[in-house]
XYZ file of C-alpha atoms in Angstrom:
647
model
C -45.420 3.408 3.342
C -41.998 4.936 3.247
C -43.004 8.179 4.455
C -44.869 6.894 7.504
C -41.705 4.652 8.182
C -39.415 7.398 8.197
C -41.538 9.747 10.412
C -41.923 6.518 12.641
C -37.927 6.450 12.810
C -37.549 9.964 13.233
C -39.890 10.445 16.107
C -38.243 7.556 18.240
C -36.328 9.015 20.823
C -35.297 8.189 24.577
C -32.784 5.404 26.300
C -32.452 2.284 23.851
C -32.034 0.135 26.724
C -35.198 -0.095 28.440
C -35.882 -3.452 30.132
C -38.326 -5.977 28.289
C -40.188 -8.510 30.206
C -39.215 -11.953 30.093
C -40.616 -14.338 27.575
C -43.537 -16.496 28.460
C -42.784 -20.041 28.393
C -43.933 -21.856 25.081
C -45.683 -25.202 24.938
C -43.909 -25.799 21.386
C -40.840 -24.305 19.657
C -41.689 -21.089 18.098
C -41.420 -21.495 14.299
C -38.321 -19.516 12.783
C -38.242 -16.269 11.153
C -39.390 -16.453 7.662
C -37.473 -16.360 4.591
C -38.722 -12.706 3.595
C -37.652 -11.448 7.242
C -34.155 -12.675 6.709
C -33.928 -11.246 3.108
C -35.368 -7.974 4.306
C -32.736 -5.045 3.298
C -30.613 -3.298 6.131
C -32.364 -0.047 7.127
C -29.134 1.660 5.910
C -25.462 0.761 4.939
C -22.328 2.957 4.819
C -24.110 5.885 6.841
C -22.335 9.035 7.170
C -23.384 11.966 9.529
C -23.401 15.478 8.225
C -20.591 17.840 9.569
C -23.295 19.406 11.931
C -24.856 16.203 12.797
C -28.117 17.273 11.732
C -28.583 14.992 8.579
C -27.651 11.286 7.745
C -26.725 9.941 4.229
C -26.364 6.304 3.390
C -27.670 3.544 1.054
C -30.901 2.782 2.428
C -33.433 -0.063 1.884
C -36.655 1.698 0.451
C -39.222 -0.335 -1.260
C -37.427 -3.466 -1.566
C -34.269 -1.705 -3.224
C -31.314 0.230 -2.333
C -31.623 4.014 -2.719
C -29.240 6.799 -2.095
C -30.921 8.677 0.835
C -30.162 12.077 2.838
C -32.479 12.170 5.848
C -33.026 14.695 8.636
C -32.320 13.452 11.908
C -34.122 14.033 15.464
C -37.307 16.007 13.978
C -35.446 18.445 11.895
C -38.004 20.146 9.728
C -36.434 19.405 6.514
C -37.306 16.825 3.812
C -35.708 13.734 2.746
C -33.977 13.223 -0.589
C -34.146 9.946 -2.375
C -32.160 9.010 -5.730
C -32.186 5.664 -7.240
C -28.993 4.037 -8.104
C -27.818 4.728 -11.540
C -28.404 1.326 -13.606
C -25.598 -0.843 -14.167
C -23.520 0.925 -11.295
C -22.828 -0.013 -7.677
C -22.524 2.836 -5.017
C -19.065 3.016 -2.833
C -18.242 5.580 -0.655
C -20.541 8.434 0.553
C -18.769 11.732 1.862
C -20.455 14.952 3.093
C -18.600 17.877 1.276
C -20.349 20.347 3.656
C -23.819 20.486 5.230
C -25.806 20.933 2.299
C -23.833 18.521 -0.314
C -22.427 14.805 -0.672
C -20.675 13.084 -3.090
C -21.314 9.055 -4.093
C -18.477 7.014 -5.740
C -19.966 4.778 -8.549
C -18.576 1.722 -10.169
C -19.928 0.430 -13.275
C -19.032 -2.036 -16.183
C -19.093 -1.069 -19.797
C -17.932 -2.628 -23.105
C -14.562 -1.237 -24.062
C -12.401 -2.448 -27.258
C -14.103 -5.926 -27.088
C -13.612 -6.408 -23.626
C -15.273 -5.177 -20.574
C -13.910 -2.878 -17.934
C -14.619 -1.471 -14.509
C -15.342 2.421 -14.757
C -15.587 4.927 -11.861
C -17.441 8.167 -11.552
C -18.552 10.384 -8.776
C -22.194 11.935 -8.455
C -22.667 14.972 -6.133
C -26.055 15.352 -4.542
C -27.532 18.686 -3.030
C -29.983 17.965 0.016
C -31.851 21.269 -0.255
C -32.661 21.192 -3.904
C -32.578 17.320 -4.325
C -30.744 17.607 -7.593
C -27.500 15.490 -8.581
C -24.679 16.612 -10.673
C -22.326 14.258 -12.561
C -18.870 15.367 -11.926
C -16.221 14.631 -14.811
C -18.612 12.783 -16.746
C -17.432 14.197 -19.756
C -14.054 12.811 -19.440
C -13.501 9.533 -21.476
C -10.834 7.681 -18.965
C -11.370 4.315 -17.366
C -11.098 6.026 -13.841
C -12.508 9.775 -13.003
C -13.701 9.346 -9.738
C -10.471 9.166 -6.923
C -11.257 11.662 -4.320
C -8.547 12.824 -2.688
C -9.626 15.311 -0.266
C -12.974 17.181 0.609
C -12.847 20.598 2.673
C -13.242 21.181 6.105
C -14.291 24.833 5.875
C -17.721 24.452 4.584
C -16.924 25.454 0.887
C -17.856 23.274 -2.327
C -14.442 22.139 -4.034
C -13.390 18.940 -3.784
C -9.924 17.326 -5.279
C -10.499 14.594 -7.871
C -7.990 12.559 -9.609
C -9.210 11.506 -13.122
C -8.158 10.158 -16.627
C -9.338 11.393 -19.809
C -8.907 8.850 -22.243
C -8.352 5.143 -22.390
C -5.516 5.038 -24.401
C -2.057 5.061 -22.922
C -0.507 6.750 -25.798
C -3.025 9.893 -25.803
C -2.693 12.708 -23.753
C -4.932 12.769 -20.643
C -4.360 8.919 -20.070
C -2.342 9.438 -16.754
C -4.534 11.259 -14.340
C -4.811 14.981 -13.601
C -5.855 16.209 -10.433
C -8.708 18.553 -10.495
C -10.374 21.100 -8.157
C -14.234 20.643 -8.772
C -17.187 22.321 -7.740
C -19.725 19.828 -6.637
C -22.543 22.233 -7.160
C -22.103 22.833 -10.734
C -19.426 20.440 -12.044
C -17.075 23.348 -12.781
C -13.291 22.193 -12.953
C -9.749 23.582 -13.121
C -6.734 21.332 -12.951
C -3.929 21.621 -10.486
C -1.731 19.077 -11.072
C -1.183 17.993 -14.567
C -1.020 14.111 -15.242
C 2.512 12.826 -15.937
C 4.049 9.591 -17.421
C 3.560 6.440 -15.283
C 1.803 8.065 -12.446
C -1.408 6.289 -11.723
C -2.622 7.565 -8.351
C -2.219 10.995 -5.989
C -2.663 11.620 -2.441
C -3.420 14.636 -0.856
C -3.688 16.345 2.780
C -6.494 17.274 4.603
C -5.813 20.929 3.627
C -5.992 19.986 -0.235
C -2.345 19.763 -0.962
C -1.392 17.133 -3.392
C 1.638 15.369 -1.669
C 2.391 12.390 -3.308
C 2.191 10.511 -6.355
C 2.354 6.499 -7.231
C 4.337 5.548 -10.372
C 3.824 2.220 -11.845
C 5.385 0.321 -14.793
C 3.274 -2.895 -15.474
C 6.130 -4.226 -17.945
C 8.467 -4.581 -15.021
C 6.111 -4.586 -12.096
C 7.922 -1.857 -10.444
C 6.683 1.316 -8.735
C 7.869 4.677 -7.214
C 6.644 7.125 -4.839
C 7.041 10.827 -5.705
C 6.507 13.341 -2.839
C 6.549 17.137 -2.040
C 5.895 18.775 1.150
C 3.584 21.383 -0.344
C 2.047 22.805 -3.379
C 5.193 25.092 -3.634
C 7.520 22.334 -3.950
C 8.531 20.250 -6.899
C 7.851 16.353 -6.731
C 10.947 14.249 -6.282
C 11.417 10.323 -6.065
C 11.676 9.075 -2.436
C 11.023 5.465 -2.722
C 11.021 2.509 -5.239
C 9.566 -0.992 -4.896
C 9.619 -4.157 -7.146
C 6.579 -6.484 -6.938
C 8.444 -9.486 -7.936
C 10.187 -9.450 -4.853
C 7.517 -8.911 -2.780
C 8.521 -5.270 -2.125
C 5.700 -2.712 -2.086
C 5.575 1.120 -1.297
C 4.566 2.524 2.037
C 1.843 5.108 1.341
C 0.820 7.530 3.885
C -2.875 7.862 5.210
C -2.441 10.777 7.483
C -0.064 13.743 6.950
C 1.450 15.377 10.088
C 1.605 19.139 9.841
C 4.894 21.472 9.617
C 7.221 18.786 8.182
C 7.675 15.767 6.283
C 6.276 13.384 8.599
C 3.342 11.177 8.064
C 1.365 8.010 9.374
C 1.567 4.807 7.328
C 0.246 1.077 7.944
C 2.731 -1.535 7.424
C 3.870 -4.770 8.859
C 5.457 -4.971 12.323
C 8.593 -7.212 12.819
C 5.991 -9.855 13.470
C 4.458 -9.393 10.247
C 1.281 -7.835 11.686
C -0.088 -4.495 10.028
C 0.483 -1.843 12.588
C 0.733 2.206 12.442
C 4.097 3.984 12.258
C 5.341 7.534 11.756
C 7.857 7.905 8.925
C 9.807 10.606 7.509
C 8.465 10.686 3.825
C 11.682 12.423 2.598
C 13.935 10.072 4.032
C 11.951 6.935 4.210
C 13.156 6.507 7.697
C 10.664 5.081 10.381
C 10.368 7.759 13.177
C 8.293 5.795 15.980
C 5.828 3.361 16.433
C 2.491 4.690 16.993
C 0.379 1.630 17.581
C 0.651 -2.246 17.576
C -2.190 -4.134 18.364
C -1.557 -6.938 21.138
C -3.486 -9.317 19.137
C -4.500 -9.430 15.515
C -3.703 -6.582 13.120
C -4.871 -3.158 11.876
C -7.387 -3.183 9.300
C -8.034 0.638 8.984
C -7.724 4.079 10.758
C -10.295 6.544 12.054
C -9.123 10.271 11.127
C -10.897 13.570 11.815
C -11.614 15.994 9.357
C -8.724 18.354 10.647
C -6.347 15.561 10.072
C -5.861 13.894 13.357
C -5.583 10.115 14.111
C -8.800 9.203 16.404
C -8.561 5.646 16.181
C -8.049 2.273 14.459
C -10.006 -0.689 13.545
C -8.222 -3.883 14.571
C -8.804 -7.672 13.906
C -8.489 -8.087 17.637
C -11.759 -9.920 19.033
C -11.248 -8.223 22.647
C -10.591 -4.775 21.317
C -11.899 -4.374 17.562
C -11.935 -0.583 17.992
C -8.938 1.218 19.565
C -9.454 5.173 20.468
C -6.573 7.473 20.752
C -8.596 10.328 21.660
C -9.225 10.191 25.391
C -12.968 11.623 25.410
C -13.936 8.997 22.628
C -12.171 6.308 24.411
C -14.061 6.814 27.475
C -17.189 7.482 25.675
C -16.531 3.711 24.246
C -15.903 2.290 27.526
C -19.185 3.833 28.967
C -21.096 2.338 25.844
C -19.609 -1.212 26.312
C -20.435 -1.192 30.076
C -24.141 0.001 29.032
C -24.530 -2.710 26.684
C -22.582 -6.038 27.721
C -22.248 -8.742 25.087
C -23.045 -6.667 22.237
C -20.789 -4.817 19.831
C -21.115 -0.848 20.190
C -19.550 0.912 17.209
C -19.481 4.508 16.604
C -20.038 4.475 12.778
C -19.594 8.337 12.104
C -19.439 11.625 13.844
C -20.153 15.437 13.476
C -16.930 17.609 12.845
C -17.065 18.696 16.444
C -17.203 15.177 17.402
C -20.449 15.854 19.736
C -23.058 13.910 17.749
C -22.637 10.346 16.446
C -24.437 7.440 14.797
C -23.955 4.573 16.690
C -24.680 0.932 15.755
C -25.378 -1.791 18.839
C -25.295 -5.324 17.222
C -23.531 -8.687 17.769
C -23.280 -11.916 15.433
C -26.657 -13.070 16.765
C -28.900 -9.806 15.955
C -28.734 -7.558 13.052
C -28.983 -4.752 15.732
C -30.081 -1.209 16.042
C -28.953 2.429 14.910
C -28.737 5.226 17.206
C -28.168 9.056 17.332
C -26.133 10.202 20.335
C -25.440 13.827 21.300
C -22.668 14.245 24.076
C -24.768 17.055 25.323
C -28.058 14.965 26.181
C -25.957 12.098 27.073
C -28.665 9.333 25.845
C -28.857 7.037 22.760
C -31.632 7.744 20.898
C -32.850 4.852 18.525
C -33.029 5.847 14.798
C -34.307 2.396 13.687
C -33.487 -1.361 13.729
C -31.234 -2.577 10.972
C -33.831 -5.195 9.992
C -37.288 -4.253 11.345
C -38.618 -7.678 10.822
C -36.336 -9.457 12.854
C -35.592 -6.923 15.485
C -33.193 -7.282 18.222
C -34.005 -10.699 19.305
C -30.959 -13.048 19.743
C -31.010 -15.431 16.900
C -28.617 -18.412 16.830
C -25.605 -18.519 19.188
C -22.144 -17.799 17.281
C -18.838 -18.626 18.631
C -15.209 -18.797 17.440
C -13.387 -22.300 17.134
C -9.898 -23.298 16.436
C -8.609 -26.431 14.714
C -5.518 -27.867 13.274
C -4.807 -28.355 9.520
C -3.406 -31.685 8.371
C -0.162 -29.964 8.285
C -0.548 -28.497 11.778
C -1.424 -24.957 10.776
C -3.761 -23.345 13.329
C -7.069 -22.524 11.515
C -9.711 -20.112 13.265
C -13.693 -20.237 12.293
C -16.849 -18.831 12.932
C -19.313 -21.625 14.259
C -23.143 -20.814 14.145
C -25.013 -23.535 15.991
C -29.081 -23.991 15.423
C -30.894 -22.384 18.358
C -32.199 -24.480 20.805
C -30.243 -27.682 19.357
C -27.713 -29.738 21.143
C -24.686 -29.788 19.452
C -24.478 -33.382 18.639
C -24.736 -35.090 15.274
C -26.262 -32.098 13.344
C -26.574 -31.471 9.654
C -23.518 -29.417 8.645
C -22.890 -26.850 6.410
C -19.267 -25.592 5.790
C -19.426 -21.779 4.031
C -15.850 -20.629 3.005
C -15.555 -16.927 2.491
C -15.078 -14.680 -0.463
C -11.913 -12.988 -1.636
C -9.743 -15.148 -1.238
C -8.169 -12.149 0.716
C -10.814 -11.634 3.529
C -12.053 -13.396 6.520
C -15.060 -13.941 8.705
C -15.628 -12.797 12.217
C -17.858 -12.150 14.994
C -20.447 -9.969 13.151
C -24.121 -10.586 12.067
C -24.153 -12.577 9.059
C -27.759 -13.151 7.429
C -26.888 -16.223 5.274
C -25.239 -18.073 8.353
C -28.252 -17.014 10.575
C -30.736 -18.170 8.048
C -29.350 -21.363 7.287
C -29.064 -22.029 11.336
C -32.842 -20.952 11.640
C -33.458 -24.057 9.598
C -31.382 -26.529 11.661
C -27.961 -26.622 10.198
C -24.881 -25.942 11.857
C -22.867 -23.467 9.854
C -19.062 -23.255 9.862
C -17.139 -20.417 8.309
C -13.229 -21.319 8.111
C -10.746 -18.602 7.834
C -8.312 -21.103 5.678
C -4.791 -20.118 5.063
C -4.442 -16.893 2.677
C -7.483 -15.104 4.659
C -6.621 -11.602 6.028
C -6.522 -10.702 9.788
C -3.751 -13.333 10.974
C -0.538 -11.654 9.663
C 1.337 -11.732 6.585
C 2.778 -14.790 7.230
C -0.540 -16.684 7.389
C -1.738 -14.629 4.282
C 1.288 -15.680 2.129
C 0.572 -19.405 3.508
C -1.980 -19.122 0.511
C 0.400 -18.659 -2.224
C 0.419 -21.531 -4.589
C -2.272 -23.298 -2.578
C -5.597 -22.288 -4.169
C -7.257 -25.711 -5.028
C -4.718 -27.430 -2.787
C -3.828 -26.542 0.825
C -6.628 -23.598 0.974
C -9.225 -26.375 0.075
C -7.988 -29.108 2.474
C -8.088 -26.282 5.121
C -11.968 -26.228 4.390
C -12.154 -30.112 4.430
C -10.196 -30.255 7.716
C -12.573 -27.942 9.278
C -15.322 -30.512 8.453
C -13.427 -33.407 9.721
C -12.886 -31.486 12.891
C -16.551 -30.905 13.464
C -17.375 -34.728 12.743
C -14.893 -35.802 15.275
C -15.856 -33.512 17.873
C -19.295 -34.982 17.367
C -20.821 -31.657 16.327
C -21.469 -32.588 12.598
C -23.212 -35.725 11.270
C -20.576 -37.199 8.744
C -23.453 -38.222 6.401
C -25.065 -34.712 6.478
C -22.766 -32.295 4.867
C -22.813 -29.623 2.434
C -20.730 -26.963 1.024
C -22.265 -23.462 0.441
C -20.292 -20.256 -0.578
C -19.963 -17.077 -2.561
C -17.604 -15.694 -5.186
C -14.501 -17.136 -4.035
C -16.250 -19.392 -1.841
C -18.717 -20.374 -4.577
C -15.494 -21.376 -6.503
C -14.387 -23.234 -3.243
C -17.935 -25.054 -3.056
C -17.585 -26.254 -6.553
C -13.921 -27.149 -6.351
C -14.580 -29.018 -2.878
C -17.248 -31.470 -4.660
C -14.614 -32.381 -7.290
C -11.544 -32.617 -4.809
C -13.246 -34.201 -2.303
C -16.474 -35.901 -3.797
C -17.334 -38.356 -1.126
C -17.398 -35.757 1.618
C -20.239 -33.713 0.490
C -24.025 -34.738 -0.139
C -24.590 -31.333 -2.218
C -23.021 -27.832 -3.065
C -24.296 -24.458 -3.858
C -22.124 -21.953 -5.734
C -23.347 -18.349 -5.497
C -21.693 -15.902 -8.022
C -18.685 -18.565 -8.397
C -15.865 -18.569 -10.196
C -15.963 -21.801 -12.328
C -13.132 -21.477 -15.008
C -10.053 -19.842 -13.716
C -7.762 -17.686 -15.644
C -5.453 -14.676 -15.580
C -7.946 -12.178 -14.204
C -10.158 -14.658 -12.251
C -13.326 -12.664 -13.027
C -12.595 -12.302 -16.744
C -12.650 -8.655 -16.857
C -11.676 -5.134 -15.387
C -9.477 -3.636 -17.678
C -5.787 -3.789 -18.565
C -4.101 -0.906 -16.783
C -2.499 -3.450 -14.251
C -2.573 -6.684 -16.535
C 0.948 -8.176 -15.985
C 0.496 -7.177 -12.030
C -2.743 -8.938 -11.738
C -1.561 -11.788 -13.835
C 1.372 -12.341 -11.239
C -0.603 -12.047 -8.244
C -3.114 -14.750 -9.641
C -0.447 -17.005 -10.878
C 1.040 -16.753 -7.376
C -2.005 -18.417 -5.982
C -1.971 -21.611 -8.050
C 0.741 -23.029 -10.310
C -1.923 -24.140 -12.984
C -5.263 -22.422 -13.245
C -6.748 -25.517 -15.609
C -5.776 -28.191 -12.845
C -7.727 -26.426 -10.275
C -11.003 -24.929 -12.538
C -13.786 -26.688 -11.629
C -15.215 -26.861 -15.251
C -12.287 -29.072 -15.876
C -13.065 -31.788 -13.033
C -16.806 -32.194 -14.121
C -16.205 -36.199 -14.322
C -14.843 -36.333 -10.453
C -18.486 -34.690 -9.222
C -20.911 -36.838 -7.787
C -23.292 -34.611 -5.510
C -25.944 -32.209 -6.847
C -24.789 -28.600 -7.404
C -26.928 -25.542 -7.369
C -25.537 -22.722 -8.903
C -26.838 -19.026 -8.332
C -25.982 -15.901 -10.225
C -27.074 -12.548 -10.995
C -26.951 -11.121 -14.528
C -26.018 -7.657 -13.344
C -23.014 -8.938 -11.490
C -20.101 -6.635 -11.976
C -17.741 -8.261 -9.762
C -17.809 -12.205 -11.025
C -19.275 -12.599 -14.890
C -22.546 -14.532 -15.022
C -20.895 -16.425 -17.440
C -18.878 -18.237 -15.129
C -22.043 -20.064 -13.782
C -23.437 -20.347 -17.071
C -20.113 -22.508 -18.297
C -20.368 -24.573 -15.222
C -24.128 -25.277 -15.842
C -23.591 -26.124 -19.553
C -20.586 -28.801 -18.570
C -22.583 -30.328 -15.801
C -25.558 -30.729 -18.128
C -23.510 -32.034 -20.978
C -22.093 -34.645 -18.596
C -25.520 -35.441 -17.283
C -24.766 -34.366 -13.579
C -27.251 -33.354 -11.103
C -27.313 -29.318 -11.399
C -29.705 -26.449 -11.058
C -29.055 -22.912 -11.980
C -30.991 -19.843 -10.531
C -30.377 -17.382 -12.765
C -31.681 -13.808 -11.573
C -31.926 -11.098 -14.407
C -31.832 -7.908 -12.252
C -29.300 -9.325 -9.414
C -25.821 -7.836 -8.571
C -22.967 -9.648 -6.803
C -24.448 -8.588 -3.599
C -28.123 -9.259 -3.967
C -28.964 -5.522 -2.966
C -32.585 -5.978 -4.204
C -34.853 -7.456 -1.598
C -36.622 -9.454 -4.351
C -33.221 -11.040 -5.248
C -32.357 -11.879 -1.564
C -35.825 -13.754 -1.121
C -35.199 -15.698 -4.162
C -31.608 -16.673 -3.018
C -32.610 -17.901 0.202
C -35.824 -19.791 -0.862
C -33.855 -21.577 -3.412
C -30.904 -22.256 -0.854
C -33.768 -23.764 1.566
C -35.603 -25.921 -0.928
C -32.452 -27.225 -2.452
C -30.924 -27.955 1.122
C -34.186 -29.754 2.372
C -34.065 -31.956 -0.749
C -30.544 -33.253 -0.814
C -29.644 -32.466 2.834
C -32.769 -32.473 5.016
C -32.049 -31.066 8.457
C -34.609 -33.381 10.302
């Protein structure tokens, strides 16, 4: 089946935007898509185009599981390479080293010294042989997968920073920078680890330019810098986290001098791009300040040029500084109105591209674009079972919190329903340092297809609205951050959208915490709650694991979020809970420990409270197995139908 599907995808060519006939009028409302349709894994995630533009690498949905896959494009006569994700790990970034080799970042969780720590490693895969090579896996440090640079000349060596031991008083604890051959794993050191320096940074030519020093005891950091490999490092900046001072770290080094580009707050407290002199730490000029929102990331070329920026501006989420790309984006936007058209990856010469066309109402399609041909050629639908049909309508709304703070939320309305007195689900995001926006969310669309209005509030402390809004979350976890969610429900009721007697709260990770805390803090507001991979018992490191390299910093950051962990932990507020609770958690979760939901279930059961626990033995934090997504959605559907039926 997989081979046939790949062949069909590869053979698809031609315009992506052929007219389709208008739908035939139906005598009865069509049945919503099935659980299996919404649970279908995306065709590909984290897709990257090879430097020559002839192959694509990414995390593909294959046989109900996610696989690392390298696939030829547009009828290239080469074989696909498929590799399963190593057990106990989560794949991160995928990068092409050259046209024949990729590297994949992996994160795992291992028992160390009576605790559990995150471990990072690298895997190299050759597309010609299909063989994989473990890079620096013989080192015994916590982190051995920090890629500093990949070559832009077709060679096989990358720069990687890695620790050799977990013991801070042993030689090799502070990461050394190695030049590693991805075809055989052979290495040689280029910068020896030095006391206190945890992170290194290199330019696109492979020269190690900066190091970031950190002292956990005093919560201080320093930036060491050199112009080239021929110079010695010197301290150019210091910061104290206790005073909310952080180092300005470059993301792009400019040629022939000390200048570099950085992302930091402008005078309005919104992340922007500036050029600075690293030697003097003086700002040279402002490169880009978005009119609305703030910068979330930068798009750079292999040869060290700034091409564009990702922003939280709803009207202009991508800004291209390259004129050719800006014109191309404008043409794409005109060709596909009312959709998001995003260039996801490009060949080295920027003549070939992967383009995703989607919206908050459809998972969309992935296309191949060759500037010499000038036609978008479809590779595949992101979700073949749902296709490109418009699902439930989505929009942004604003409401005021009880203290007058303006809160923005994503509102998904059930398709074909009048916005009046409907069953309602509030779904706070995870993080909490994150935000929801106008992009496809399969949970929200699934719940809307079952007749529920879904609100996703970006409560205070969310990212994307500037530092002032972010800092309003400090000290307010379990307090004003939770009130912002409650006030969103109140707004929807007052607008006549939500039926006050049919409201539930659903969330994952931090959102799972907010779901549990919501039914404890406001027990008369909700008919039910669903916590997915949620945190029930807060402590120093909320997820209960991760290592101790920056233990004091993590402790300080979380203590800033709430004055008393115990006072806002759901496990300590069981007596206040009146409404039924469903807990869903995967045992292979390496972000929030499965024991968090187990503790909550035990406490609820002991108190004779209404609770259900769906424990999934093979599920991770992101439910990357299709079987687990099916179980997740079907469990949610049955629980909501029982405790808050949509009709």
